[in-house]
Amino acid sequence: MPDLSRKRTVTVKLLIKKGASIKVTAEDRWTLLHFALQNGHIEVAKLLIKKGASVIITDEDGWTPLHLALENGHIEMANLFIEEGADIAVIDKDGWTPLQSASRNRHIEVVKLLIEKGASVTVAAKNGRKSLHSASQNGRIEVVKLLLTTLCVETSKADYHSPLLADGRIDPSITDWYHSTSLFAAVRNGHSEVVELLLAAGGITIEGQDGFGRSLFWWARRTGNLRVLQLLVQHAERAGSPIPDDPAPVNATSIPFNHETDWCDACTLSIWEGCGYSCRVCGSGDFDLCVECFDGGIRCRDNSHVLVPR
């Protein structure tokens, strides 16, 4: 069987030798390096870097080749990009850092790499969510474990306004725009293992409500996840905390978490194709609300923006 990877690399090398430009970009500002990473052509990517391809150039969404390496779990390439000067703190158009984007995915090794290279676990995106929110929303149990145990270098800032606890670990009780903790994100999306881990980690209360006026127990009942509800009840009983009797709507439809769909930027629940509303300004035109949040009066942060059906 021919070595297609080697043949592909030799072909690219020949084209470059014949004068082909490595700086050409597509309409969306993707470079050859972006395409190589997206398609898993690692040897071609290495060749392009050797020939001077930029590792810091961004596409129209603010994504560098590093983002694609992280997205696809290419640890070797991610490390190479960082060594070549890629910015691990770069902000994309949605306001996400590479660590926040990586925390949504299953590639724990790239998350470890970013933290080892100095990526901050305390930086918040434009919606106020940190990497812990992202990992909790997406049910990434190993990433949540790592983030909860990471000691941050900003320990001297551990005061009332800091996202850190006194010992330098990230404070899991920090909230986003909608006054929701990472525990709310995990409960809403039915990630029982993450819920159990966050409860065991301490430093987070199960009392009170989010910005929608709903408790964790309401969300557990709303999503119909009995295991999550059981964990909350058991924790409340051990802590002597009240268990609110706030039943969810009887006509509420269970919404299973789906990594492949978009999600509501307010409540974080998955949104099916053709449902919900979008703001064409916020989040670089990628701010979505589910029907339930929209009907409940939730909007983007700028009341002058008009939301349209997705």
Tab-separated table of N, CA and C in Angstrom, residues 28-107:
chain	number	residue	atom	x	y	z
A	28	ASP	N	-12.816	32.604	3.572
A	28	ASP	CA	-12.983	32.721	5.022
A	28	ASP	C	-11.651	32.948	5.734
A	29	ARG	N	-10.621	33.260	4.945
A	29	ARG	CA	-9.265	33.558	5.433
A	29	ARG	C	-8.553	32.324	5.982
A	30	TRP	N	-9.027	31.145	5.600
A	30	TRP	CA	-8.282	29.939	5.958
A	30	TRP	C	-7.011	29.878	5.114
A	31	THR	N	-5.920	29.517	5.764
A	31	THR	CA	-4.650	29.339	5.072
A	31	THR	C	-4.449	27.855	4.759
A	32	LEU	N	-3.379	27.570	4.029
A	32	LEU	CA	-3.053	26.167	3.755
A	32	LEU	C	-2.827	25.402	5.057
A	33	LEU	N	-2.288	26.094	6.048
A	33	LEU	CA	-2.037	25.454	7.338
A	33	LEU	C	-3.348	25.089	8.029
A	34	HIS	N	-4.348	25.963	7.935
A	34	HIS	CA	-5.667	25.647	8.486
A	34	HIS	C	-6.221	24.369	7.838
A	35	PHE	N	-6.167	24.326	6.507
A	35	PHE	CA	-6.711	23.169	5.789
A	35	PHE	C	-5.954	21.886	6.135
A	36	ALA	N	-4.640	21.979	6.240
A	36	ALA	CA	-3.840	20.796	6.567
A	36	ALA	C	-4.233	20.241	7.933
A	37	LEU	N	-4.418	21.134	8.903
A	37	LEU	CA	-4.792	20.701	10.255
A	37	LEU	C	-6.185	20.101	10.277
A	38	GLN	N	-7.121	20.759	9.594
A	38	GLN	CA	-8.504	20.286	9.599
A	38	GLN	C	-8.612	18.892	9.000
A	39	ASN	N	-7.769	18.591	8.026
A	39	ASN	CA	-7.835	17.299	7.345
A	39	ASN	C	-6.846	16.277	7.890
A	40	GLY	N	-6.157	16.635	8.959
A	40	GLY	CA	-5.265	15.678	9.604
A	40	GLY	C	-3.967	15.419	8.878
A	41	HIS	N	-3.574	16.325	7.995
A	41	HIS	CA	-2.333	16.139	7.235
A	41	HIS	C	-1.163	16.733	8.027
A	42	ILE	N	-0.729	16.006	9.022
A	42	ILE	CA	0.261	16.506	9.972
A	42	ILE	C	1.613	16.790	9.311
A	43	GLU	N	2.073	15.874	8.471
A	43	GLU	CA	3.380	16.064	7.834
A	43	GLU	C	3.372	17.272	6.900
A	44	VAL	N	2.250	17.479	6.232
A	44	VAL	CA	2.127	18.661	5.375
A	44	VAL	C	2.177	19.925	6.225
A	45	ALA	N	1.498	19.900	7.360
A	45	ALA	CA	1.496	21.054	8.262
A	45	ALA	C	2.909	21.371	8.741
A	46	LYS	N	3.658	20.328	9.087
A	46	LYS	CA	5.044	20.532	9.532
A	46	LYS	C	5.881	21.155	8.422
A	47	LEU	N	5.660	20.693	7.200
A	47	LEU	CA	6.396	21.234	6.057
A	47	LEU	C	6.069	22.712	5.857
A	48	LEU	N	4.790	23.059	5.953
A	48	LEU	CA	4.373	24.447	5.763
A	48	LEU	C	5.010	25.369	6.810
A	49	ILE	N	5.076	24.891	8.044
A	49	ILE	CA	5.710	25.682	9.109
A	49	ILE	C	7.197	25.868	8.807
A	50	LYS	N	7.830	24.788	8.363
A	50	LYS	CA	9.258	24.843	8.034
A	50	LYS	C	9.520	25.851	6.918
A	51	LYS	N	8.539	25.985	6.027
A	51	LYS	CA	8.689	26.898	4.896
A	51	LYS	C	8.232	28.324	5.229
A	52	GLY	N	7.833	28.536	6.486
A	52	GLY	CA	7.516	29.900	6.902
A	52	GLY	C	6.055	30.251	7.045
A	53	ALA	N	5.170	29.261	7.016
A	53	ALA	CA	3.743	29.550	7.185
A	53	ALA	C	3.482	30.139	8.570
A	54	SER	N	2.618	31.149	8.630
A	54	SER	CA	2.326	31.825	9.895
A	54	SER	C	1.493	30.944	10.821
A	55	VAL	N	1.899	30.890	12.095
A	55	VAL	CA	1.141	30.120	13.085
A	55	VAL	C	0.232	31.028	13.902
A	56	ILE	N	0.273	32.335	13.621
A	56	ILE	CA	-0.556	33.267	14.395
A	56	ILE	C	-1.674	33.893	13.567
A	57	ILE	N	-1.706	33.628	12.271
A	57	ILE	CA	-2.729	34.204	11.413
A	57	ILE	C	-4.101	33.645	11.790
A	58	THR	N	-5.127	34.495	11.740
A	58	THR	CA	-6.475	34.073	12.128
A	58	THR	C	-7.409	34.064	10.927
A	59	ASP	N	-8.430	33.209	11.004
A	59	ASP	CA	-9.457	33.215	9.970
A	59	ASP	C	-10.532	34.235	10.357
A	60	GLU	N	-11.645	34.254	9.635
A	60	GLU	CA	-12.670	35.271	9.894
A	60	GLU	C	-13.363	35.083	11.243
A	61	ASP	N	-13.199	33.917	11.855
A	61	ASP	CA	-13.767	33.670	13.178
A	61	ASP	C	-12.752	33.876	14.294
A	62	GLY	N	-11.549	34.307	13.913
A	62	GLY	CA	-10.515	34.526	14.916
A	62	GLY	C	-9.775	33.271	15.316
A	63	TRP	N	-9.928	32.204	14.522
A	63	TRP	CA	-9.255	30.940	14.834
A	63	TRP	C	-7.895	30.864	14.153
A	64	THR	N	-6.898	30.505	14.936
A	64	THR	CA	-5.554	30.262	14.421
A	64	THR	C	-5.411	28.766	14.129
A	65	PRO	N	-4.329	28.357	13.470
A	65	PRO	CA	-4.082	26.921	13.300
A	65	PRO	C	-4.035	26.179	14.637
A	66	LEU	N	-3.609	26.861	15.707
A	66	LEU	CA	-3.579	26.227	17.028
A	66	LEU	C	-4.968	25.773	17.446
A	67	HIS	N	-5.981	26.596	17.180
A	67	HIS	CA	-7.350	26.219	17.531
A	67	HIS	C	-7.736	24.889	16.875
A	68	LEU	N	-7.379	24.741	15.611
A	68	LEU	CA	-7.737	23.516	14.892
A	68	LEU	C	-6.970	22.313	15.419
A	69	ALA	N	-5.723	22.519	15.782
A	69	ALA	CA	-4.940	21.425	16.364
A	69	ALA	C	-5.583	20.964	17.669
A	70	LEU	N	-6.026	21.918	18.478
A	70	LEU	CA	-6.674	21.587	19.748
A	70	LEU	C	-8.018	20.915	19.508
A	71	GLU	N	-8.783	21.460	18.574
A	71	GLU	CA	-10.113	20.930	18.259
A	71	GLU	C	-10.040	19.465	17.843
A	72	ASN	N	-8.993	19.116	17.117
A	72	ASN	CA	-8.863	17.756	16.589
A	72	ASN	C	-7.942	16.868	17.416
A	73	GLY	N	-7.469	17.387	18.543
A	73	GLY	CA	-6.662	16.564	19.444
A	73	GLY	C	-5.260	16.276	18.967
A	74	HIS	N	-4.710	17.142	18.102
A	74	HIS	CA	-3.351	16.929	17.590
A	74	HIS	C	-2.344	17.522	18.573
A	75	ILE	N	-2.014	16.768	19.605
A	75	ILE	CA	-1.159	17.264	20.679
A	75	ILE	C	0.226	17.646	20.170
A	76	GLU	N	0.787	16.845	19.268
A	76	GLU	CA	2.127	17.137	18.743
A	76	GLU	C	2.144	18.463	18.001
A	77	MET	N	1.128	18.689	17.168
A	77	MET	CA	1.075	19.926	16.403
A	77	MET	C	0.795	21.119	17.304
A	78	ALA	N	-0.076	20.931	18.289
A	78	ALA	CA	-0.377	22.020	19.218
A	78	ALA	C	0.895	22.468	19.928
A	79	ASN	N	1.678	21.497	20.358
A	79	ASN	CA	2.939	21.804	21.040
A	79	ASN	C	3.904	22.522	20.096
A	80	LEU	N	3.953	22.067	18.845
A	80	LEU	CA	4.832	22.694	17.855
A	80	LEU	C	4.412	24.141	17.595
A	81	PHE	N	3.107	24.374	17.459
A	81	PHE	CA	2.618	25.738	17.223
A	81	PHE	C	3.011	26.665	18.367
A	82	ILE	N	2.858	26.169	19.589
A	82	ILE	CA	3.202	26.984	20.759
A	82	ILE	C	4.697	27.294	20.766
A	83	GLU	N	5.506	26.287	20.431
A	83	GLU	CA	6.958	26.501	20.372
A	83	GLU	C	7.328	27.500	19.283
A	84	GLU	N	6.510	27.547	18.224
A	84	GLU	CA	6.777	28.460	17.108
A	84	GLU	C	6.186	29.849	17.341
A	85	GLY	N	5.572	30.058	18.516
A	85	GLY	CA	5.091	31.400	18.844
A	85	GLY	C	3.600	31.613	18.820
A	86	ALA	N	2.807	30.547	18.686
A	86	ALA	CA	1.350	30.702	18.712
A	86	ALA	C	0.906	31.259	20.063
A	87	ASP	N	-0.073	32.149	20.030
A	87	ASP	CA	-0.559	32.819	21.238
A	87	ASP	C	-1.612	31.953	21.926
A	88	ILE	N	-1.326	31.466	23.139
A	88	ILE	CA	-2.280	30.611	23.852
A	88	ILE	C	-3.357	31.429	24.548
A	89	ALA	N	-3.241	32.753	24.481
A	89	ALA	CA	-4.247	33.618	25.109
A	89	ALA	C	-5.066	34.382	24.074
A	90	VAL	N	-4.909	34.046	22.789
A	90	VAL	CA	-5.622	34.756	21.735
A	90	VAL	C	-7.133	34.587	21.921
A	91	ILE	N	-7.879	35.647	21.645
A	91	ILE	CA	-9.333	35.635	21.796
A	91	ILE	C	-9.975	35.547	20.418
A	92	ASP	N	-10.871	34.585	20.208
A	92	ASP	CA	-11.555	34.504	18.921
A	92	ASP	C	-12.763	35.452	18.920
A	93	LYS	N	-13.532	35.458	17.851
A	93	LYS	CA	-14.626	36.422	17.725
A	93	LYS	C	-15.757	36.171	18.717
A	94	ASP	N	-15.825	34.977	19.256
A	94	ASP	CA	-16.827	34.675	20.271
A	94	ASP	C	-16.333	35.017	21.670
A	95	GLY	N	-15.076	35.487	21.748
A	95	GLY	CA	-14.519	35.839	23.043
A	95	GLY	C	-13.909	34.676	23.790
A	96	TRP	N	-13.668	33.566	23.079
A	96	TRP	CA	-13.122	32.365	23.710
A	96	TRP	C	-11.605	32.306	23.532
A	97	THR	N	-10.920	31.842	24.573
A	97	THR	CA	-9.491	31.539	24.467
A	97	THR	C	-9.343	30.096	23.981
A	98	PRO	N	-8.153	29.699	23.537
A	98	PRO	CA	-7.942	28.300	23.157
A	98	PRO	C	-8.293	27.321	24.276
A	99	LEU	N	-7.998	27.668	25.535
A	99	LEU	CA	-8.308	26.769	26.645
A	99	LEU	C	-9.807	26.603	26.817
A	100	GLN	N	-10.557	27.688	26.677
A	100	GLN	CA	-12.007	27.584	26.806
A	100	GLN	C	-12.599	26.715	25.700
A	101	SER	N	-12.087	26.873	24.489
A	101	SER	CA	-12.553	26.041	23.377
A	101	SER	C	-12.185	24.580	23.599
A	102	ALA	N	-10.950	24.341	24.031
A	102	ALA	CA	-10.488	22.967	24.250
A	102	ALA	C	-11.255	22.291	25.376
A	103	SER	N	-11.688	23.055	26.365
A	103	SER	CA	-12.388	22.481	27.518
A	103	SER	C	-13.747	21.910	27.144
A	104	ARG	N	-14.277	22.302	25.994
A	104	ARG	CA	-15.561	21.770	25.545
A	104	ARG	C	-15.418	20.381	24.948
A	105	ASN	N	-14.192	20.026	24.565
A	105	ASN	CA	-13.976	18.781	23.837
A	105	ASN	C	-13.384	17.690	24.723
A	106	ARG	N	-13.211	16.525	24.152
A	106	ARG	CA	-12.819	15.346	24.924
A	106	ARG	C	-11.305	15.160	25.014
A	107	HIS	N	-10.538	16.049	24.402
A	107	HIS	CA	-9.089	15.855	24.324
A	107	HIS	C	-8.399	16.417	25.561
